[in-house]
């Protein structure tokens, strides 16, 4: 009964995760960032979408960890300060198969887009970039959420489509059960 319940809850969450990912993709398509001479202005236009994509990646990573390691992770543990909004920490907890699957998606995406710099050559490096590592108080979603309000630093460059690709790759792991038998 317990495994059936886990599968039912997982299917429901997976459905909503995919719906959120598709809705965010459509939002990006229907609200393109308008080019401007000021890079800062373009970055400000994309800021709400970056925070939405960041949150989607975070929730997908947490869902994947709950599926893979239901004996080790709980919602409470994943919401704790230990993990919080830290994408790097969450990503490091994935299985090798899941990380390789995400890296494969990322390599294919990167091969089509020359704007992704060499310092973000892997999904691991890109996740570190958007996680904005360093001081734990300013890392992760919290820094993206308040960066414009603080006004003390520039909005760092990122790619909405690359963030979406990472989210999609994680959802693919959830859908396909990479590294284990299919869940459904």
C-alpha positions as a printed NumPy array, in Angstrom:
array([[  0.   ,   0.   ,   0.   ],
       [  2.828,   2.419,   0.884],
       [  4.581,   2.07 ,  -2.496],
       [  1.253,   2.493,  -4.329],
       [  0.588,   5.692,  -2.387],
       [  4.104,   6.994,  -3.178],
       [  3.548,   6.251,  -6.887],
       [  0.164,   8.017,  -6.865],
       [  1.564,  11.101,  -5.124],
       [  4.593,  11.088,  -7.433],
       [  2.385,  10.87 , -10.526],
       [  0.303,  13.821,  -9.294],
       [  3.391,  15.918,  -8.521],
       [  4.974,  14.971, -11.846],
       [  1.858,  16.105, -13.701],
       [  1.872,  19.5  , -11.965],
       [  5.648,  19.883, -12.406],
       [  5.344,  19.314, -16.164],
       [  2.38 ,  21.702, -16.358],
       [  4.357,  24.4  , -14.527],
       [  7.359,  23.864, -16.816],
       [  5.211,  24.147, -19.95 ],
       [  3.43 ,  27.254, -18.619],
       [  6.769,  28.917, -17.868],
       [  8.057,  28.   , -21.347],
       [  4.946,  29.575, -22.89 ],
       [  5.42 ,  32.673, -20.736],
       [  8.973,  33.083, -22.072],
       [  7.792,  32.59 , -25.653],
       [  4.912,  35.064, -25.315],
       [  6.968,  37.708, -23.484],
       [ 10.302,  37.906, -25.281],
       [ 13.043,  40.05 , -23.816],
       [ 13.296,  43.151, -25.981],
       [ 16.794,  44.073, -27.093],
       [ 18.239,  47.293, -25.765],
       [ 21.554,  49.097, -25.763],
       [ 21.678,  48.602, -22.008],
       [ 22.43 ,  45.043, -20.928],
       [ 21.179,  45.918, -17.463],
       [ 17.762,  46.84 , -18.88 ],
       [ 17.532,  43.494, -20.665],
       [ 18.553,  41.67 , -17.482],
       [ 15.856,  43.492, -15.488],
       [ 13.219,  42.419, -18.042],
       [ 14.18 ,  38.777, -17.537],
       [ 14.49 ,  38.946, -13.764],
       [ 10.952,  37.669, -12.904],
       [ 11.394,  34.764, -15.308],
       [ 14.794,  33.892, -13.815],
       [ 13.267,  33.637, -10.346],
       [ 10.424,  31.467, -11.678],
       [ 12.835,  29.174, -13.532],
       [ 15.134,  28.958, -10.51 ],
       [ 12.201,  27.891,  -8.364],
       [ 11.16 ,  25.302, -10.972],
       [ 14.654,  23.797, -11.063],
       [ 14.765,  23.708,  -7.27 ],
       [ 11.378,  21.993,  -6.935],
       [ 12.214,  19.455,  -9.658],
       [ 15.514,  18.579,  -7.943],
       [ 13.714,  18.128,  -4.632],
       [ 11.049,  15.943,  -6.267],
       [ 13.702,  13.785,  -7.91 ],
       [ 15.519,  13.353,  -4.6  ],
       [ 12.261,  12.384,  -2.878],
       [ 11.589,   9.79 ,  -5.574],
       [ 15.088,   8.334,  -5.597],
       [ 15.822,   8.436,  -1.885],
       [ 12.483,   8.342,  -0.077],
       [ 14.194,   6.634,   2.851],
       [ 16.82 ,   9.398,   3.165],
       [ 14.986,  12.598,   2.233],
       [ 11.796,  14.111,   3.564],
       [ 10.077,  17.368,   2.691],
       [ 11.186,  18.761,   6.038],
       [ 14.832,  17.855,   5.428],
       [ 14.828,  19.348,   1.933],
       [ 13.285,  22.57 ,   3.285],
       [ 15.86 ,  22.827,   6.079],
       [ 18.805,  25.242,   6.095],
       [ 21.028,  22.36 ,   5.013],
       [ 19.427,  22.37 ,   1.546],
       [ 17.076,  25.347,   1.427],
       [ 17.38 ,  27.004,  -1.993],
       [ 20.893,  25.737,  -2.74 ],
       [ 20.83 ,  24.166,  -6.221],
       [ 24.441,  23.02 ,  -6.015],
       [ 23.816,  21.1  ,  -2.806],
       [ 20.636,  19.525,  -4.198],
       [ 22.329,  18.654,  -7.513],
       [ 25.269,  17.045,  -5.716],
       [ 22.89 ,  14.623,  -3.986],
       [ 21.58 ,  13.15 ,  -7.274],
       [ 22.658,   9.75 ,  -8.498],
       [ 25.519,   9.604, -10.999],
       [ 23.064,   8.374, -13.651],
       [ 20.747,  11.343, -13.11 ],
       [ 23.613,  13.855, -13.218],
       [ 24.964,  12.267, -16.421],
       [ 21.501,  12.412, -17.994],
       [ 21.215,  16.117, -17.142],
       [ 24.759,  16.74 , -18.448],
       [ 23.814,  15.007, -21.723],
       [ 20.763,  17.276, -22.146],
       [ 22.921,  20.283, -21.347],
       [ 25.685,  19.308, -23.828],
       [ 23.106,  18.891, -26.595],
       [ 21.508,  22.246, -25.75 ],
       [ 24.896,  23.989, -25.545],
       [ 25.967,  22.576, -28.912],
       [ 23.087,  24.51 , -30.491],
       [ 23.777,  27.835, -28.785],
       [ 27.076,  29.661, -29.051],
       [ 26.152,  32.266, -26.415],
       [ 26.893,  29.85 , -23.554],
       [ 30.431,  30.672, -22.459],
       [ 33.188,  28.168, -21.806],
       [ 33.112,  28.884, -18.086],
       [ 29.635,  27.294, -18.115],
       [ 30.642,  24.307, -20.258],
       [ 28.787,  21.794, -18.076],
       [ 25.436,  21.663, -16.321],
       [ 27.329,  21.503, -13.029],
       [ 29.071,  24.809, -13.81 ],
       [ 25.859,  26.416, -15.042],
       [ 24.045,  25.387, -11.858],
       [ 26.916,  26.858,  -9.812],
       [ 26.585,  30.089, -11.832],
       [ 22.849,  30.489, -11.265],
       [ 23.209,  29.341,  -7.655],
       [ 25.608,  32.277,  -7.163],
       [ 27.753,  30.367,  -4.695],
       [ 29.713,  31.995,  -1.996],
       [ 28.212,  33.374,   1.153],
       [ 25.33 ,  31.061,   2.038],
       [ 23.227,  34.022,   3.139],
       [ 23.263,  35.46 ,  -0.386],
       [ 23.415,  32.263,  -2.436],
       [ 20.591,  30.814,  -4.445],
       [ 17.067,  31.995,  -4.939],
       [ 17.251,  34.525,  -2.137],
       [ 19.918,  36.489,  -3.993],
       [ 17.918,  36.437,  -7.235],
       [ 14.732,  37.422,  -5.452],
       [ 16.157,  40.546,  -3.843],
       [ 18.913,  41.59 ,  -6.226],
       [ 16.974,  44.487,  -7.77 ],
       [ 15.627,  45.74 ,  -4.455],
       [ 19.074,  45.868,  -2.896],
       [ 20.432,  47.687,  -5.922],
       [ 23.939,  47.123,  -4.663],
       [ 25.057,  44.832,  -7.423],
       [ 24.447,  44.215, -11.078],
       [ 22.083,  41.485, -12.261],
       [ 24.401,  38.682, -13.43 ],
       [ 23.887,  37.382, -16.965],
       [ 22.079,  34.101, -17.468],
       [ 19.958,  32.411, -20.113],
       [ 16.266,  31.757, -19.666],
       [ 16.34 ,  28.979, -22.254],
       [ 19.334,  27.282, -20.648],
       [ 17.622,  27.402, -17.257],
       [ 14.526,  25.926, -18.89 ],
       [ 16.651,  23.169, -20.451],
       [ 18.059,  22.215, -17.032],
       [ 14.516,  22.094, -15.604],
       [ 13.359,  19.988, -18.557],
       [ 16.29 ,  17.57 , -18.137],
       [ 15.45 ,  17.051, -14.456],
       [ 11.79 ,  16.476, -15.362],
       [ 12.976,  13.955, -17.952],
       [ 14.776,  12.039, -15.179],
       [ 11.571,  12.089, -13.163],
       [  9.462,  10.904, -16.137],
       [ 11.805,   8.237, -17.388],
       [ 13.191,   6.916, -14.134],
       [ 16.832,   7.216, -15.244],
       [ 19.004,   4.955, -13.128],
       [ 16.159,   2.712, -12.018],
       [ 13.081,   0.998, -13.418],
       [ 10.319,   3.227, -14.737],
       [  8.001,   4.428, -12.008],
       [  4.903,   4.098, -14.181]])
